[in-house]
PDB file of C-alpha atoms and ligand atoms in Angstrom:
ATOM      1  CA  UNK A   1     125.845 186.869 -16.714  1.00 39.00           C
ATOM      2  CA  UNK A   2     125.475 184.956 -19.946  1.00 43.00           C
ATOM      3  CA  UNK A   3     127.552 184.193 -22.959  1.00 43.00           C
ATOM      4  CA  UNK A   4     126.127 184.123 -26.400  1.00 47.00           C
ATOM      5  CA  UNK A   5     128.241 183.295 -29.417  1.00 47.00           C
ATOM      6  CA  UNK A   6     127.405 183.674 -33.049  1.00 48.00           C
ATOM      7  CA  UNK A   7     129.520 182.604 -35.964  1.00 44.00           C
ATOM      8  CA  UNK A   8     129.130 182.582 -39.693  1.00 41.00           C
ATOM      9  CA  UNK A   9     131.326 180.055 -41.399  1.00 37.00           C
ATOM     10  CA  UNK A  10     131.805 178.976 -44.945  1.00 32.00           C
ATOM     11  CA  UNK A  11     130.161 175.634 -45.468  1.00 33.00           C
ATOM     12  CA  UNK A  12     132.468 174.917 -48.382  1.00 31.00           C
ATOM     13  CA  UNK A  13     135.601 175.614 -46.397  1.00 31.00           C
ATOM     14  CA  UNK A  14     134.027 174.266 -43.238  1.00 33.00           C
ATOM     15  CA  UNK A  15     135.955 176.565 -40.962  1.00 31.00           C
ATOM     16  CA  UNK A  16     135.780 180.151 -39.806  1.00 33.00           C
ATOM     17  CA  UNK A  17     138.351 182.304 -41.624  1.00 31.00           C
ATOM     18  CA  UNK A  18     138.529 185.532 -39.713  1.00 31.00           C
ATOM     19  CA  UNK A  19     137.473 186.772 -36.371  1.00 32.00           C
ATOM     20  CA  UNK A  20     135.255 189.846 -36.444  1.00 33.00           C
ATOM     21  CA  UNK A  21     135.095 190.135 -32.719  1.00 34.00           C
ATOM     22  CA  UNK A  22     135.959 187.595 -30.166  1.00 31.00           C
ATOM     23  CA  UNK A  23     136.262 189.190 -26.803  1.00 33.00           C
ATOM     24  CA  UNK A  24     133.069 189.088 -24.869  1.00 36.00           C
ATOM     25  CA  UNK A  25     131.962 192.352 -23.418  1.00 36.00           C
ATOM     26  CA  UNK A  26     129.737 192.733 -20.486  1.00 37.00           C
ATOM     27  CA  UNK A  27     128.606 195.878 -18.805  1.00 37.00           C
ATOM     28  CA  UNK A  28     126.092 196.599 -16.095  1.00 39.00           C
ATOM     29  CA  UNK A  29     125.538 192.889 -15.578  1.00 39.00           C
ATOM     30  CA  UNK A  30     124.075 192.669 -19.093  1.00 39.00           C
ATOM     31  CA  UNK A  31     124.501 189.444 -20.998  1.00 39.00           C
ATOM     32  CA  UNK A  32     127.202 189.659 -23.613  1.00 39.00           C
ATOM     33  CA  UNK A  33     127.486 188.492 -27.185  1.00 39.00           C
ATOM     34  CA  UNK A  34     130.652 186.822 -28.322  1.00 39.00           C
ATOM     35  CA  UNK A  35     131.099 186.809 -32.057  1.00 39.00           C
ATOM     36  CA  UNK A  36     133.286 184.677 -34.248  1.00 37.00           C
ATOM     37  CA  UNK A  37     133.140 184.814 -37.972  1.00 35.00           C
ATOM     38  CA  UNK A  38     133.787 184.604 -41.345  1.00 34.00           C
ATOM     39  CA  UNK A  39     135.379 185.373 -44.650  1.00 29.00           C
ATOM     40  CA  UNK A  40     133.863 187.848 -47.059  1.00 31.00           C
ATOM     41  CA  UNK A  41     131.276 186.448 -49.410  1.00 31.00           C
ATOM     42  CA  UNK A  42     132.298 185.870 -52.962  1.00 30.00           C
ATOM     43  CA  UNK A  43     128.834 185.508 -54.314  1.00 31.00           C
ATOM     44  CA  UNK A  44     125.489 186.728 -53.119  1.00 36.00           C
ATOM     45  CA  UNK A  45     124.320 183.127 -53.088  1.00 36.00           C
ATOM     46  CA  UNK A  46     127.250 181.587 -51.245  1.00 34.00           C
ATOM     47  CA  UNK A  47     126.106 179.077 -48.644  1.00 36.00           C
ATOM     48  CA  UNK A  48     126.989 180.345 -45.205  1.00 39.00           C
ATOM     49  CA  UNK A  49     126.162 179.031 -41.816  1.00 44.00           C
ATOM     50  CA  UNK A  50     125.116 181.030 -38.798  1.00 49.00           C
ATOM     51  CA  UNK A  51     125.893 179.413 -35.474  1.00 47.00           C
ATOM     52  CA  UNK A  52     124.742 180.727 -32.152  1.00 49.00           C
ATOM     53  CA  UNK A  53     126.095 179.159 -29.032  1.00 47.00           C
ATOM     54  CA  UNK A  54     124.420 180.034 -25.841  1.00 44.00           C
ATOM     55  CA  UNK A  55     125.565 179.457 -22.340  1.00 45.00           C
ATOM     56  CA  UNK A  56     123.749 181.335 -19.636  1.00 43.00           C
ATOM     57  CA  UNK A  57     125.590 180.911 -16.392  1.00 39.00           C
ATOM     58  CA  UNK A  58     124.418 181.805 -12.980  1.00 34.00           C
ATOM     59  CA  UNK A  59     123.543 185.400 -12.416  1.00 36.00           C
ATOM     60  CA  UNK A  60     125.662 187.411  -9.998  1.00 38.00           C
ATOM     61  CA  UNK A  61     123.030 186.842  -7.373  1.00 38.00           C
ATOM     62  CA  UNK A  62     123.147 183.083  -7.805  1.00 34.00           C
ATOM     63  CA  UNK A  63     126.920 183.074  -7.776  1.00 37.00           C
ATOM     64  CA  UNK A  64     126.783 184.758  -4.400  1.00 39.00           C
ATOM     65  CA  UNK A  65     124.467 182.025  -3.098  1.00 41.00           C
ATOM     66  CA  UNK A  66     127.145 179.623  -1.790  1.00 40.00           C
ATOM     67  CA  UNK A  67     128.204 182.384   0.574  1.00 38.00           C
ATOM     68  CA  UNK A  68     124.636 182.881   1.688  1.00 42.00           C
ATOM     69  CA  UNK A  69     124.235 179.109   2.011  1.00 41.00           C
ATOM     70  CA  UNK A  70     127.290 178.860   4.249  1.00 41.00           C
ATOM     71  CA  UNK A  71     125.559 181.299   6.550  1.00 44.00           C
ATOM     72  CA  UNK A  72     122.006 180.036   6.396  1.00 48.00           C
ATOM     73  CA  UNK A  73     122.063 176.373   5.296  1.00 48.00           C
ATOM     74  CA  UNK A  74     122.294 174.357   2.066  1.00 50.00           C
ATOM     75  CA  UNK A  75     121.051 175.676  -1.272  1.00 49.00           C
ATOM     76  CA  UNK A  76     118.118 173.480  -2.260  1.00 50.00           C
ATOM     77  CA  UNK A  77     117.134 174.817  -5.675  1.00 55.00           C
ATOM     78  CA  UNK A  78     118.976 175.964  -8.791  1.00 58.00           C
ATOM     79  CA  UNK A  79     117.471 178.486 -11.167  1.00 62.00           C
ATOM     80  CA  UNK A  80     116.410 177.433 -14.663  1.00 69.00           C
ATOM     81  CA  UNK A  81     118.394 179.215 -17.357  1.00 76.00           C
ATOM     82  CA  UNK A  82     116.501 182.096 -18.907  1.00 85.00           C
ATOM     83  CA  UNK A  83     115.350 181.572 -22.501  1.00 92.00           C
ATOM     84  CA  UNK A  84     117.277 183.276 -25.300  1.00 94.00           C
ATOM     85  CA  UNK A  85     116.085 186.610 -26.681  1.00 96.00           C
ATOM     86  CA  UNK A  86     117.237 187.844 -30.063  1.00 96.00           C
ATOM     87  CA  UNK A  87     116.340 190.853 -32.204  1.00 96.00           C
ATOM     88  CA  UNK A  88     117.039 190.909 -35.921  1.00 95.00           C
ATOM     89  CA  UNK A  89     117.012 193.977 -38.109  1.00 93.00           C
ATOM     90  CA  UNK A  90     117.869 194.748 -41.691  1.00 90.00           C
ATOM     91  CA  UNK A  91     116.573 196.475 -44.783  1.00 91.00           C
ATOM     92  CA  UNK A  92     113.838 194.861 -46.896  1.00 88.00           C
ATOM     93  CA  UNK A  93     114.975 191.571 -48.502  1.00 87.00           C
ATOM     94  CA  UNK A  94     118.255 191.482 -46.564  1.00 89.00           C
ATOM     95  CA  UNK A  95     117.537 187.883 -45.616  1.00 85.00           C
ATOM     96  CA  UNK A  96     115.805 188.330 -42.270  1.00 88.00           C
ATOM     97  CA  UNK A  97     113.149 185.766 -43.163  1.00 85.00           C
ATOM     98  CA  UNK A  98     115.737 183.123 -44.060  1.00 84.00           C
ATOM     99  CA  UNK A  99     117.816 183.742 -40.954  1.00 88.00           C
ATOM    100  CA  UNK A 100     114.726 183.694 -38.771  1.00 92.00           C
ATOM    101  CA  UNK A 101     113.516 180.345 -40.091  1.00 90.00           C
ATOM    102  CA  UNK A 102     116.893 178.757 -39.355  1.00 89.00           C
ATOM    103  CA  UNK A 103     117.366 180.334 -35.938  1.00 91.00           C
ATOM    104  CA  UNK A 104     113.803 179.458 -34.962  1.00 92.00           C
ATOM    105  CA  UNK A 105     114.197 175.823 -35.999  1.00 90.00           C
ATOM    106  CA  UNK A 106     117.574 175.391 -34.370  1.00 89.00           C
ATOM    107  CA  UNK A 107     116.900 177.131 -31.069  1.00 91.00           C
ATOM    108  CA  UNK A 108     113.151 176.662 -30.702  1.00 94.00           C
ATOM    109  CA  UNK A 109     112.489 180.376 -30.261  1.00 96.00           C
ATOM    110  CA  UNK A 110     109.131 181.974 -30.949  1.00 97.00           C
ATOM    111  CA  UNK A 111     109.441 184.075 -34.111  1.00 96.00           C
ATOM    112  CA  UNK A 112     107.600 187.384 -33.814  1.00 97.00           C
ATOM    113  CA  UNK A 113     107.661 189.555 -36.937  1.00 95.00           C
ATOM    114  CA  UNK A 114     106.193 193.038 -36.637  1.00 96.00           C
ATOM    115  CA  UNK A 115     105.343 193.057 -40.370  1.00 93.00           C
ATOM    116  CA  UNK A 116     103.455 189.748 -40.018  1.00 94.00           C
ATOM    117  CA  UNK A 117     101.496 191.044 -37.009  1.00 96.00           C
ATOM    118  CA  UNK A 118     100.515 194.101 -39.069  1.00 97.00           C
ATOM    119  CA  UNK A 119      99.573 192.029 -42.127  1.00 95.00           C
ATOM    120  CA  UNK A 120      97.430 189.819 -39.870  1.00 96.00           C
ATOM    121  CA  UNK A 121      95.554 192.947 -38.714  1.00 95.00           C
ATOM    122  CA  UNK A 122      95.079 194.005 -42.335  1.00 96.00           C
ATOM    123  CA  UNK A 123      93.844 190.509 -43.201  1.00 96.00           C
ATOM    124  CA  UNK A 124      91.395 190.597 -40.282  1.00 97.00           C
ATOM    125  CA  UNK A 125      90.048 193.945 -41.534  1.00 97.00           C
ATOM    126  CA  UNK A 126      90.446 195.678 -38.147  1.00 96.00           C
ATOM    127  CA  UNK A 127      90.587 199.466 -37.723  1.00 96.00           C
ATOM    128  CA  UNK A 128      94.271 199.195 -36.818  1.00 95.00           C
ATOM    129  CA  UNK A 129      94.857 197.116 -39.922  1.00 96.00           C
ATOM    130  CA  UNK A 130      93.180 199.672 -42.158  1.00 97.00           C
ATOM    131  CA  UNK A 131      95.260 202.487 -40.675  1.00 96.00           C
ATOM    132  CA  UNK A 132      98.451 200.437 -40.845  1.00 96.00           C
ATOM    133  CA  UNK A 133      97.955 199.661 -44.528  1.00 96.00           C
ATOM    134  CA  UNK A 134      97.895 203.349 -45.424  1.00 96.00           C
ATOM    135  CA  UNK A 135     101.413 203.719 -44.028  1.00 95.00           C
ATOM    136  CA  UNK A 136     102.710 200.412 -45.332  1.00 92.00           C
ATOM    137  CA  UNK A 137     101.645 201.314 -48.851  1.00 90.00           C
ATOM    138  CA  UNK A 138     103.778 204.429 -48.636  1.00 88.00           C
ATOM    139  CA  UNK A 139     106.779 202.518 -47.255  1.00 83.00           C
ATOM    140  CA  UNK A 140     106.488 204.488 -44.023  1.00 89.00           C
ATOM    141  CA  UNK A 141     106.611 203.272 -40.447  1.00 91.00           C
ATOM    142  CA  UNK A 142     103.212 202.500 -38.993  1.00 96.00           C
ATOM    143  CA  UNK A 143     102.560 204.814 -36.013  1.00 95.00           C
ATOM    144  CA  UNK A 144     103.984 203.521 -32.758  1.00 91.00           C
ATOM    145  CA  UNK A 145     100.643 203.521 -30.938  1.00 91.00           C
ATOM    146  CA  UNK A 146      99.551 200.676 -33.244  1.00 94.00           C
ATOM    147  CA  UNK A 147     102.793 198.678 -33.411  1.00 96.00           C
ATOM    148  CA  UNK A 148     104.091 198.979 -29.855  1.00 95.00           C
ATOM    149  CA  UNK A 149     101.023 197.508 -28.151  1.00 92.00           C
ATOM    150  CA  UNK A 150     100.829 194.738 -30.697  1.00 94.00           C
ATOM    151  CA  UNK A 151     104.452 193.683 -30.176  1.00 96.00           C
ATOM    152  CA  UNK A 152     104.416 194.085 -26.391  1.00 95.00           C
ATOM    153  CA  UNK A 153     101.347 191.874 -26.080  1.00 94.00           C
ATOM    154  CA  UNK A 154     102.873 189.222 -28.287  1.00 96.00           C
ATOM    155  CA  UNK A 155     106.193 189.200 -26.404  1.00 96.00           C
ATOM    156  CA  UNK A 156     104.378 188.725 -23.106  1.00 94.00           C
ATOM    157  CA  UNK A 157     102.431 185.659 -24.294  1.00 96.00           C
ATOM    158  CA  UNK A 158     103.371 182.486 -22.366  1.00 97.00           C
ATOM    159  CA  UNK A 159     104.990 180.713 -25.350  1.00 97.00           C
ATOM    160  CA  UNK A 160     107.447 183.571 -25.936  1.00 97.00           C
ATOM    161  CA  UNK A 161     108.175 183.859 -22.219  1.00 95.00           C
ATOM    162  CA  UNK A 162     108.861 180.140 -21.868  1.00 96.00           C
ATOM    163  CA  UNK A 163     110.744 179.391 -25.074  1.00 96.00           C
ATOM    164  CA  UNK A 164     112.412 182.738 -25.701  1.00 97.00           C
ATOM    165  CA  UNK A 165     111.850 184.919 -28.742  1.00 97.00           C
ATOM    166  CA  UNK A 166     113.268 186.106 -32.003  1.00 97.00           C
ATOM    167  CA  UNK A 167     111.920 189.571 -32.704  1.00 97.00           C
ATOM    168  CA  UNK A 168     112.035 190.513 -36.372  1.00 96.00           C
ATOM    169  CA  UNK A 169     111.551 194.063 -37.660  1.00 93.00           C
ATOM    170  CA  UNK A 170     111.084 195.658 -34.258  1.00 95.00           C
ATOM    171  CA  UNK A 171     112.158 198.119 -32.880  1.00 96.00           C
ATOM    172  CA  UNK A 172     112.543 200.415 -35.891  1.00 93.00           C
ATOM    173  CA  UNK A 173     112.727 203.700 -34.028  1.00 92.00           C
ATOM    174  CA  UNK A 174     114.103 205.042 -30.786  1.00 91.00           C
ATOM    175  CA  UNK A 175     110.621 205.367 -29.306  1.00 91.00           C
ATOM    176  CA  UNK A 176     109.896 201.699 -30.084  1.00 95.00           C
ATOM    177  CA  UNK A 177     113.170 200.653 -28.435  1.00 94.00           C
ATOM    178  CA  UNK A 178     112.423 202.827 -25.420  1.00 94.00           C
ATOM    179  CA  UNK A 179     108.973 201.254 -25.058  1.00 93.00           C
ATOM    180  CA  UNK A 180     110.652 197.867 -24.528  1.00 93.00           C
ATOM    181  CA  UNK A 181     113.403 199.267 -22.303  1.00 93.00           C
ATOM    182  CA  UNK A 182     110.673 200.710 -20.074  1.00 93.00           C
ATOM    183  CA  UNK A 183     109.355 197.179 -19.616  1.00 90.00           C
ATOM    184  CA  UNK A 184     112.923 195.910 -19.038  1.00 92.00           C
ATOM    185  CA  UNK A 185     112.646 193.820 -22.182  1.00 93.00           C
ATOM    186  CA  UNK A 186     116.170 193.534 -23.584  1.00 93.00           C
ATOM    187  CA  UNK A 187     117.739 191.210 -26.141  1.00 95.00           C
ATOM    188  CA  UNK A 188     120.774 189.020 -25.516  1.00 95.00           C
ATOM    189  CA  UNK A 189     121.816 189.650 -29.115  1.00 94.00           C
ATOM    190  CA  UNK A 190     120.876 192.197 -31.800  1.00 94.00           C
ATOM    191  CA  UNK A 191     121.641 190.975 -35.337  1.00 92.00           C
ATOM    192  CA  UNK A 192     121.922 193.639 -38.030  1.00 91.00           C
ATOM    193  CA  UNK A 193     121.996 192.527 -41.659  1.00 90.00           C
ATOM    194  CA  UNK A 194     123.710 194.987 -43.958  1.00 88.00           C
ATOM    195  CA  UNK A 195     123.298 194.468 -47.704  1.00 89.00           C
ATOM    196  CA  UNK A 196     123.983 196.759 -50.651  1.00 89.00           C
ATOM    197  CA  UNK A 197     121.008 198.648 -52.055  1.00 90.00           C
ATOM    198  CA  UNK A 198     121.463 197.339 -55.585  1.00 90.00           C
ATOM    199  CA  UNK A 199     121.130 193.729 -54.440  1.00 90.00           C
ATOM    200  CA  UNK A 200     118.167 194.545 -52.216  1.00 92.00           C
ATOM    201  CA  UNK A 201     116.145 196.151 -55.002  1.00 94.00           C
ATOM    202  CA  UNK A 202     116.731 193.226 -57.342  1.00 94.00           C
ATOM    203  CA  UNK A 203     115.732 190.762 -54.647  1.00 92.00           C
ATOM    204  CA  UNK A 204     112.573 192.636 -53.663  1.00 93.00           C
ATOM    205  CA  UNK A 205     111.289 193.142 -57.189  1.00 95.00           C
ATOM    206  CA  UNK A 206     111.705 189.445 -58.059  1.00 96.00           C
ATOM    207  CA  UNK A 207     110.384 188.122 -54.734  1.00 94.00           C
ATOM    208  CA  UNK A 208     107.201 186.022 -54.835  1.00 96.00           C
ATOM    209  CA  UNK A 209     105.213 184.102 -52.223  1.00 95.00           C
ATOM    210  CA  UNK A 210     103.494 180.761 -52.640  1.00 97.00           C
ATOM    211  CA  UNK A 211     100.286 181.308 -50.641  1.00 96.00           C
ATOM    212  CA  UNK A 212      99.745 177.545 -50.329  1.00 97.00           C
ATOM    213  CA  UNK A 213     103.077 176.545 -48.760  1.00 96.00           C
ATOM    214  CA  UNK A 214     104.295 179.942 -47.511  1.00 92.00           C
ATOM    215  CA  UNK A 215     107.552 179.398 -49.420  1.00 91.00           C
ATOM    216  CA  UNK A 216     109.365 182.450 -50.783  1.00 90.00           C
ATOM    217  CA  UNK A 217     110.710 182.319 -54.344  1.00 94.00           C
ATOM    218  CA  UNK A 218     112.735 184.664 -56.516  1.00 94.00           C
ATOM    219  CA  UNK A 219     111.830 184.728 -60.197  1.00 95.00           C
ATOM    220  CA  UNK A 220     115.501 184.731 -61.219  1.00 94.00           C
ATOM    221  CA  UNK A 221     117.502 183.213 -58.345  1.00 91.00           C
ATOM    222  CA  UNK A 222     115.061 180.744 -56.857  1.00 93.00           C
ATOM    223  CA  UNK A 223     112.327 180.108 -59.435  1.00 96.00           C
ATOM    224  CA  UNK A 224     109.293 177.902 -58.708  1.00 97.00           C
ATOM    225  CA  UNK A 225     109.714 174.172 -59.288  1.00 97.00           C
ATOM    226  CA  UNK A 226     106.851 173.811 -61.774  1.00 97.00           C
ATOM    227  CA  UNK A 227     104.152 175.628 -63.753  1.00 96.00           C
ATOM    228  CA  UNK A 228     101.440 174.894 -61.211  1.00 97.00           C
ATOM    229  CA  UNK A 229     103.340 176.693 -58.448  1.00 97.00           C
ATOM    230  CA  UNK A 230     104.387 179.499 -60.819  1.00 97.00           C
ATOM    231  CA  UNK A 231     100.738 180.196 -61.642  1.00 97.00           C
ATOM    232  CA  UNK A 232      99.698 180.734 -58.031  1.00 98.00           C
ATOM    233  CA  UNK A 233     102.605 182.905 -56.840  1.00 97.00           C
ATOM    234  CA  UNK A 234     101.697 186.304 -55.406  1.00 97.00           C
ATOM    235  CA  UNK A 235     103.682 189.476 -54.866  1.00 96.00           C
ATOM    236  CA  UNK A 236     103.547 191.586 -51.710  1.00 91.00           C
ATOM    237  CA  UNK A 237     101.799 194.874 -52.384  1.00 90.00           C
ATOM    238  CA  UNK A 238     104.853 196.821 -51.196  1.00 90.00           C
ATOM    239  CA  UNK A 239     107.440 194.777 -53.138  1.00 93.00           C
ATOM    240  CA  UNK A 240     107.722 197.174 -56.073  1.00 93.00           C
ATOM    241  CA  UNK A 241     110.835 199.164 -56.975  1.00 93.00           C
ATOM    242  CA  UNK A 242     109.169 202.464 -56.141  1.00 92.00           C
ATOM    243  CA  UNK A 243     108.000 201.271 -52.717  1.00 91.00           C
ATOM    244  CA  UNK A 244     111.178 199.449 -51.791  1.00 92.00           C
ATOM    245  CA  UNK A 245     113.179 202.639 -52.348  1.00 92.00           C
ATOM    246  CA  UNK A 246     110.902 204.400 -49.876  1.00 92.00           C
ATOM    247  CA  UNK A 247     111.209 201.497 -47.409  1.00 91.00           C
ATOM    248  CA  UNK A 248     115.004 201.594 -47.687  1.00 93.00           C
ATOM    249  CA  UNK A 249     115.045 205.321 -47.019  1.00 91.00           C
ATOM    250  CA  UNK A 250     112.884 204.807 -43.936  1.00 88.00           C
ATOM    251  CA  UNK A 251     115.146 201.979 -42.744  1.00 90.00           C
ATOM    252  CA  UNK A 252     118.325 204.078 -43.027  1.00 89.00           C
ATOM    253  CA  UNK A 253     116.697 207.055 -41.333  1.00 87.00           C
ATOM    254  CA  UNK A 254     115.755 204.989 -38.280  1.00 88.00           C
ATOM    255  CA  UNK A 255     118.324 202.261 -37.860  1.00 89.00           C
ATOM    256  CA  UNK A 256     121.055 204.359 -36.221  1.00 88.00           C
ATOM    257  CA  UNK A 257     118.719 205.412 -33.408  1.00 87.00           C
ATOM    258  CA  UNK A 258     117.899 201.812 -32.660  1.00 92.00           C
ATOM    259  CA  UNK A 259     121.525 200.673 -32.752  1.00 91.00           C
ATOM    260  CA  UNK A 260     122.562 203.110 -30.062  1.00 90.00           C
ATOM    261  CA  UNK A 261     120.182 201.353 -27.658  1.00 92.00           C
ATOM    262  CA  UNK A 262     121.717 197.911 -28.304  1.00 94.00           C
ATOM    263  CA  UNK A 263     125.364 198.793 -28.925  1.00 90.00           C
ATOM    264  CA  UNK A 264     126.597 196.289 -26.313  1.00 91.00           C
ATOM    265  CA  UNK A 265     125.007 193.281 -28.010  1.00 93.00           C
ATOM    266  CA  UNK A 266     125.172 193.989 -31.754  1.00 91.00           C
ATOM    267  CA  UNK A 267     126.365 191.571 -34.384  1.00 86.00           C
ATOM    268  CA  UNK A 268     126.637 193.125 -37.841  1.00 81.00           C
ATOM    269  CA  UNK A 269     127.509 191.305 -41.062  1.00 73.00           C
ATOM    270  CA  UNK A 270     130.019 193.404 -42.942  1.00 62.00           C
ATOM    271  CA  UNK A 271     129.873 191.926 -46.397  1.00 59.00           C
ATOM    272  CA  UNK A 272     127.264 194.322 -47.827  1.00 57.00           C
ATOM    273  CA  UNK A 273     125.958 191.368 -49.803  1.00 57.00           C
ATOM    274  CA  UNK A 274     123.109 189.058 -49.240  1.00 48.00           C
ATOM    275  CA  UNK A 275     123.957 186.061 -47.136  1.00 51.00           C
ATOM    276  CA  UNK A 276     122.324 182.698 -47.167  1.00 41.00           C
ATOM    277  CA  UNK A 277     122.464 180.847 -43.919  1.00 49.00           C
ATOM    278  CA  UNK A 278     122.133 177.085 -43.934  1.00 34.00           C
TER     279      UNK A 278
HETATM  280  P1  LIG B   1     110.452 194.803 -44.673  1.00 91.33           P
HETATM  281  O1  LIG B   1     111.438 194.575 -43.598  1.00 91.33           O
HETATM  282  O2  LIG B   1     110.809 194.034 -45.906  1.00 91.33           O
HETATM  283  O3  LIG B   1     110.127 196.252 -44.879  1.00 91.33           O
HETATM  284  P2  LIG B   1     108.247 193.960 -42.993  1.00 91.33           P
HETATM  285  O4  LIG B   1     107.276 192.872 -43.262  1.00 91.33           O
HETATM  286  O5  LIG B   1     109.138 193.799 -41.822  1.00 91.33           O
HETATM  287  O6  LIG B   1     109.073 194.127 -44.328  1.00 91.33           O
HETATM  288  O7  LIG B   1     107.481 195.362 -42.864  1.00 91.33           O
HETATM  289  C1  LIG B   1     106.554 195.763 -43.836  1.00 91.33           C
HETATM  290  C2  LIG B   1     106.027 197.146 -43.458  1.00 91.33           C
HETATM  291  O8  LIG B   1     105.355 197.070 -42.197  1.00 91.33           O
HETATM  292  C3  LIG B   1     107.085 198.223 -43.288  1.00 91.33           C
HETATM  293  O9  LIG B   1     107.423 198.828 -44.521  1.00 91.33           O
HETATM  294  C4  LIG B   1     106.375 199.191 -42.334  1.00 91.33           C
HETATM  295  O10 LIG B   1     105.433 199.991 -43.047  1.00 91.33           O
HETATM  296  C5  LIG B   1     105.567 198.247 -41.437  1.00 91.33           C
HETATM  297  N1  LIG B   1     106.316 197.884 -40.222  1.00 91.33           N
HETATM  298  C6  LIG B   1     106.936 196.710 -39.952  1.00 91.33           C
HETATM  299  N2  LIG B   1     107.532 196.729 -38.761  1.00 91.33           N
HETATM  300  C7  LIG B   1     107.302 197.960 -38.247  1.00 91.33           C
HETATM  301  C8  LIG B   1     107.654 198.626 -37.033  1.00 91.33           C
HETATM  302  N3  LIG B   1     108.406 198.034 -36.102  1.00 91.33           N
HETATM  303  N4  LIG B   1     107.220 199.886 -36.854  1.00 91.33           N
HETATM  304  C9  LIG B   1     106.467 200.529 -37.764  1.00 91.33           C
HETATM  305  N5  LIG B   1     106.106 199.970 -38.932  1.00 91.33           N
HETATM  306  C10 LIG B   1     106.505 198.710 -39.177  1.00 91.33           C
END
């Protein structure tokens, strides 16, 4: 059994204001998420902090060991704690990228983004990449036979197994969730970012990438520092108003299916605004 806590607190106030959920739940020996949080956001750019505390205790089997030891001799080895596994989901521009950077840095998890894996295939000019791009341009989900294998293989790489993982943008359908369940791959925590559509569209349309540093800017809210950077910024091919509306529709159509699979370990922000995590 494990405990996993997550809290969002106002940096300005420096203390959590309201508890969204505080009683840990645990069923079928699954790890549980314990959530403490926040006050509602007053501005879409309010600085908020996401804290995850993790404490994986001995599994039921290990806790039974002293009894076994009394019968058969001393226990000579203790199990290493399992690495943390987190999934994060949210509509386009809900702040997944920002949250992922911070979580990854703080907890040393391997960040695996389904969209990045697909863009890497497109960049490499593979057959899968060419097929994937056709769907991505329409704001549709790429067929599972392409995405599922890609994600499974990445999750099973030694770095993700050793350090734990933060899976971003996957699963986006029931069949994708089931594919992981079949392999007994389950998250300790599923973070769902919920942001109003109006804010999302504005954020997507103004979003730009600096291809040199990888930094994400927003033309209005986070403009580039100088002319040189401004001149080299690029826009994602699917970051237009028309395409983001399609992507949002796809997200809403699929998200409920995915949530039912992870209902025991979900953390959802309720502010319907963008959040910035420090
Ligand atoms: P966003 O979350 O902003 O839509 P992503 O980079 O996560 O951006 O995804 C970009 C596109 O890649 C999606 O619109 C979709 O076409 C495709 N994609 C990403 N993840 C998946 C997935 N798990 N299953 C199917 N298609 C996906």
